Amino acid sequence: MRRLILFDIDGTLLDAGGAGRRAIATAMVKVYGQTGRLDGYRMGGRTDPQIVRELLGGVGVGEAEIEAGLEALWPMYVEGLRHDITGRVKALPGVPALLDRIHAYHPETVLGLLTGNVVEGARLKVEAAGLPFGRFRVGAYGSDHWQRPELPAIAIQRARELTGIGYQGKEVVIVGDTPFDISCGAHLGVRTVAVATGGHTMEELAACGPDHLFADLSDTEAVWRAISD
């Protein structure tokens, strides 16, 4: 058996206590002077650059102005996140045991991340949750592409470069808590495992047609069977 198992971060692996939302809002005010219509905006499943584009574009800020500010925005965001995150982040139920189970399995089973976070934000959150970032041997991040459906192919290519294996179809497993996680790899025929530990209910996730659906990841063997069978 070979698998490339790609985890979302926020709402799937961990709860960051809103630190990411606060950090990106603060950085946007410093760079652009505003956040756009942040109240009621759902960040889950979106990439960090997509969040900035949608919030600012929604109040008429031009694309060129948005792009011009991004280089300054991300260091401010990461620094703000670093200061806000301490003591706020917790791994979600079952996550450490599941990662141990996957890590111990087989060299052709690669553990990775597929997340809208920019890479340094991802690292900060994962490590703050007490999870070993180095276990995630590949990753695709919001800093790689602002459109989430582009990220699975990036992760697959990085896994190929790492292992020499061309993972495809149901050998690629995406684990996430939002409809965006379920849909982003549909064009590649990947396996999807949805978990209702983020902002969406079991019913909302079931309507998106994942291959498997769990309330949380606490039943290690059941989740492992969903990934491996």
One Martini backbone bead per residue (centre of mass of N, CA, C, O) as a GRO file, in nm:
protein
  229
    1MET     BB    1   0.096   0.036   0.022
    2ARG     BB    2   0.015   0.370  -0.096
    3ARG     BB    3   0.044   0.709   0.048
    4LEU     BB    4  -0.087   1.046   0.028
    5ILE     BB    5  -0.118   1.247   0.323
    6LEU     BB    6  -0.333   1.538   0.348
    7PHE     BB    7  -0.338   1.807   0.572
    8ASP     BB    8  -0.507   2.014   0.724
    9ILE     BB    9  -0.518   2.249   0.984
   10ASP     BB   10  -0.757   2.425   1.042
   11GLY     BB   11  -0.993   2.216   1.207
   12THR     BB   12  -0.811   1.942   1.194
   13LEU     BB   13  -0.544   1.952   1.377
   14LEU     BB   14  -0.634   2.250   1.489
   15ASP     BB   15  -0.668   2.514   1.740
   16ALA     BB   16  -0.589   2.874   1.730
   17GLY     BB   17  -0.794   3.084   1.866
   18GLY     BB   18  -0.787   3.317   1.627
   19ALA     BB   19  -0.492   3.412   1.551
   20GLY     BB   20  -0.501   3.438   1.242
   21ARG     BB   21  -0.723   3.649   1.218
   22ARG     BB   22  -0.584   3.870   1.385
   23ALA     BB   23  -0.315   3.887   1.223
   24ILE     BB   24  -0.433   3.960   0.943
   25ALA     BB   25  -0.588   4.213   1.028
   26THR     BB   26  -0.350   4.377   1.137
   27ALA     BB   27  -0.179   4.372   0.876
   28MET     BB   28  -0.387   4.510   0.690
   29VAL     BB   29  -0.398   4.779   0.836
   30LYS     BB   30  -0.094   4.850   0.803
   31VAL     BB   31  -0.095   4.830   0.480
   32TYR     BB   32  -0.417   4.927   0.390
   33GLY     BB   33  -0.613   5.047   0.634
   34GLN     BB   34  -0.776   4.765   0.613
   35THR     BB   35  -1.019   4.469   0.594
   36GLY     BB   36  -1.287   4.504   0.533
   37ARG     BB   37  -1.548   4.260   0.553
   38LEU     BB   38  -1.501   4.069   0.828
   39ASP     BB   39  -1.769   4.036   0.927
   40GLY     BB   40  -1.870   3.700   0.862
   41TYR     BB   41  -1.613   3.594   0.752
   42ARG     BB   42  -1.498   3.289   0.603
   43MET     BB   43  -1.180   3.132   0.619
   44GLY     BB   44  -1.237   2.852   0.577
   45GLY     BB   45  -1.045   2.697   0.312
   46ARG     BB   46  -0.876   2.939   0.264
   47THR     BB   47  -0.641   3.130   0.152
   48ASP     BB   48  -0.459   3.386   0.249
   49PRO     BB   49  -0.461   3.543  -0.025
   50GLN     BB   50  -0.766   3.514  -0.070
   51ILE     BB   51  -0.861   3.674   0.171
   52VAL     BB   52  -0.740   3.944   0.086
   53ARG     BB   53  -0.874   3.969  -0.189
   54GLU     BB   54  -1.173   3.951  -0.096
   55LEU     BB   55  -1.185   4.176   0.113
   56LEU     BB   56  -1.073   4.410  -0.068
   57GLY     BB   57  -1.234   4.366  -0.330
   58GLY     BB   58  -1.518   4.408  -0.182
   59VAL     BB   59  -1.421   4.741  -0.145
   60GLY     BB   60  -1.245   4.825  -0.423
   61VAL     BB   61  -0.973   4.714  -0.433
   62GLY     BB   62  -0.721   4.682  -0.631
   63GLU     BB   63  -0.514   4.445  -0.756
   64ALA     BB   64  -0.249   4.608  -0.761
   65GLU     BB   65  -0.260   4.699  -0.464
   66ILE     BB   66  -0.267   4.425  -0.337
   67GLU     BB   67  -0.002   4.313  -0.457
   68ALA     BB   68   0.190   4.539  -0.347
   69GLY     BB   69   0.136   4.449  -0.027
   70LEU     BB   70   0.223   4.145   0.023
   71GLU     BB   71   0.526   4.155   0.096
   72ALA     BB   72   0.464   4.311   0.370
   73LEU     BB   73   0.240   4.138   0.504
   74TRP     BB   74   0.362   3.855   0.585
   75PRO     BB   75   0.566   3.936   0.806
   76MET     BB   76   0.350   4.068   0.988
   77TYR     BB   77   0.176   3.823   1.027
   78VAL     BB   78   0.387   3.629   1.149
   79GLU     BB   79   0.460   3.810   1.389
   80GLY     BB   80   0.177   3.827   1.510
   81LEU     BB   81   0.139   3.523   1.546
   82ARG     BB   82   0.377   3.469   1.734
   83HIS     BB   83   0.260   3.654   1.972
   84ASP     BB   84  -0.046   3.516   1.987
   85ILE     BB   85  -0.013   3.185   2.005
   86THR     BB   86   0.063   3.147   2.285
   87GLY     BB   87  -0.146   2.909   2.444
   88ARG     BB   88  -0.387   2.870   2.206
   89VAL     BB   89  -0.297   2.594   2.099
   90LYS     BB   90  -0.466   2.288   1.983
   91ALA     BB   91  -0.505   1.974   1.952
   92LEU     BB   92  -0.711   1.759   1.819
   93PRO     BB   93  -0.887   1.492   1.842
   94GLY     BB   94  -0.652   1.223   1.771
   95VAL     BB   95  -0.405   1.340   1.620
   96PRO     BB   96  -0.140   1.227   1.746
   97ALA     BB   97  -0.215   0.924   1.706
   98LEU     BB   98  -0.251   0.932   1.399
   99LEU     BB   99   0.033   1.030   1.324
  100ASP     BB  100   0.175   0.790   1.449
  101ARG     BB  101   0.042   0.574   1.270
  102ILE     BB  102   0.145   0.680   1.000
  103HIS     BB  103   0.454   0.709   1.055
  104ALA     BB  104   0.487   0.383   1.118
  105TYR     BB  105   0.418   0.223   0.859
  106HIS     BB  106   0.557   0.339   0.564
  107PRO     BB  107   0.761   0.467   0.319
  108GLU     BB  108   0.503   0.495   0.105
  109THR     BB  109   0.397   0.677   0.341
  110VAL     BB  110   0.300   1.013   0.310
  111LEU     BB  111   0.327   1.301   0.502
  112GLY     BB  112   0.113   1.598   0.479
  113LEU     BB  113   0.033   1.928   0.356
  114LEU     BB  114  -0.290   2.110   0.298
  115THR     BB  115  -0.285   2.469   0.287
  116GLY     BB  116  -0.368   2.816   0.321
  117ASN     BB  117  -0.122   2.862   0.454
  118VAL     BB  118   0.149   2.995   0.501
  119VAL     BB  119   0.433   2.838   0.579
  120GLU     BB  120   0.509   2.993   0.847
  121GLY     BB  121   0.230   2.969   0.973
  122ALA     BB  122   0.216   2.664   0.975
  123ARG     BB  123   0.456   2.611   1.157
  124LEU     BB  124   0.362   2.765   1.406
  125LYS     BB  125   0.101   2.606   1.460
  126VAL     BB  126   0.207   2.317   1.476
  127GLU     BB  127   0.417   2.365   1.703
  128ALA     BB  128   0.212   2.490   1.913
  129ALA     BB  129   0.054   2.199   1.921
  130GLY     BB  130   0.292   1.971   1.942
  131LEU     BB  131   0.372   1.918   1.646
  132PRO     BB  132   0.578   1.765   1.411
  133PHE     BB  133   0.674   1.921   1.129
  134GLY     BB  134   0.885   1.705   1.011
  135ARG     BB  135   0.670   1.481   0.937
  136PHE     BB  136   0.604   1.671   0.703
  137ARG     BB  137   0.746   1.598   0.397
  138VAL     BB  138   0.514   1.761   0.267
  139GLY     BB  139   0.381   2.058   0.082
  140ALA     BB  140   0.095   2.287   0.047
  141TYR     BB  141   0.050   2.644   0.005
  142GLY     BB  142  -0.057   2.966  -0.005
  143SER     BB  143   0.241   3.050  -0.107
  144ASP     BB  144   0.208   2.884  -0.384
  145HIS     BB  145  -0.117   2.939  -0.399
  146TRP     BB  146  -0.432   3.105  -0.397
  147GLN     BB  147  -0.554   2.840  -0.521
  148ARG     BB  148  -0.651   2.546  -0.393
  149PRO     BB  149  -0.674   2.349  -0.651
  150GLU     BB  150  -0.348   2.373  -0.697
  151LEU     BB  151  -0.220   2.211  -0.448
  152PRO     BB  152  -0.223   1.901  -0.498
  153ALA     BB  153  -0.016   1.899  -0.737
  154ILE     BB  154   0.217   2.010  -0.571
  155ALA     BB  155   0.232   1.779  -0.364
  156ILE     BB  156   0.272   1.549  -0.567
  157GLN     BB  157   0.537   1.655  -0.687
  158ARG     BB  158   0.698   1.655  -0.419
  159ALA     BB  159   0.666   1.351  -0.370
  160ARG     BB  160   0.812   1.262  -0.626
  161GLU     BB  161   1.084   1.400  -0.559
  162LEU     BB  162   1.125   1.238  -0.289
  163THR     BB  163   1.038   0.917  -0.394
  164GLY     BB  164   0.948   0.850  -0.711
  165ILE     BB  165   0.637   0.869  -0.674
  166GLY     BB  166   0.318   0.853  -0.853
  167TYR     BB  167   0.070   0.975  -0.716
  168GLN     BB  168  -0.279   0.857  -0.745
  169GLY     BB  169  -0.578   0.917  -0.680
  170LYS     BB  170  -0.653   0.719  -0.398
  171GLU     BB  171  -0.353   0.762  -0.292
  172VAL     BB  172  -0.480   1.035  -0.238
  173VAL     BB  173  -0.522   1.212   0.078
  174ILE     BB  174  -0.776   1.429   0.206
  175VAL     BB  175  -0.781   1.615   0.513
  176GLY     BB  176  -1.088   1.786   0.624
  177ASP     BB  177  -1.334   2.066   0.732
  178THR     BB  178  -1.418   2.151   0.432
  179PRO     BB  179  -1.544   2.188   0.121
  180PHE     BB  180  -1.266   2.266  -0.003
  181ASP     BB  181  -1.124   2.001   0.072
  182ILE     BB  182  -1.313   1.812  -0.090
  183SER     BB  183  -1.287   1.967  -0.384
  184CYS     BB  184  -0.977   2.030  -0.468
  185GLY     BB  185  -0.926   1.706  -0.582
  186ALA     BB  186  -1.142   1.609  -0.792
  187HIS     BB  187  -0.973   1.630  -1.069
  188LEU     BB  188  -0.780   1.377  -0.938
  189GLY     BB  189  -0.938   1.152  -0.766
  190VAL     BB  190  -0.939   1.170  -0.471
  191ARG     BB  191  -0.933   1.113  -0.135
  192THR     BB  192  -1.184   1.182   0.122
  193VAL     BB  193  -1.159   1.329   0.460
  194ALA     BB  194  -1.398   1.426   0.682
  195VAL     BB  195  -1.416   1.681   0.953
  196ALA     BB  196  -1.620   1.813   1.238
  197THR     BB  197  -1.389   2.045   1.381
  198GLY     BB  198  -1.498   2.300   1.266
  199GLY     BB  199  -1.742   2.509   1.087
  200HIS     BB  200  -1.882   2.225   1.012
  201THR     BB  201  -2.115   2.005   0.967
  202MET     BB  202  -2.201   1.692   0.894
  203GLU     BB  203  -2.420   1.773   0.689
  204GLU     BB  204  -2.252   1.967   0.515
  205LEU     BB  205  -2.032   1.758   0.441
  206ALA     BB  206  -2.209   1.530   0.321
  207ALA     BB  207  -2.313   1.710   0.076
  208CYS     BB  208  -2.008   1.688  -0.064
  209GLY     BB  209  -1.905   1.382  -0.089
  210PRO     BB  210  -1.727   1.218   0.081
  211ASP     BB  211  -1.575   0.918   0.144
  212HIS     BB  212  -1.539   1.031   0.443
  213LEU     BB  213  -1.688   1.065   0.787
  214PHE     BB  214  -1.617   1.265   1.084
  215ALA     BB  215  -1.638   1.413   1.388
  216ASP     BB  216  -1.350   1.293   1.447
  217LEU     BB  217  -1.001   1.156   1.515
  218SER     BB  218  -1.020   0.941   1.766
  219ASP     BB  219  -1.052   0.688   1.570
  220THR     BB  220  -0.781   0.559   1.454
  221GLU     BB  221  -0.865   0.293   1.302
  222ALA     BB  222  -1.095   0.410   1.132
  223VAL     BB  223  -0.926   0.623   0.985
  224TRP     BB  224  -0.715   0.433   0.872
  225ARG     BB  225  -0.910   0.268   0.698
  226ALA     BB  226  -1.000   0.508   0.520
  227ILE     BB  227  -0.709   0.551   0.407
  228SER     BB  228  -0.616   0.231   0.331
  229ASP     BB  229  -0.859   0.062   0.181
   0.00000   0.00000   0.00000
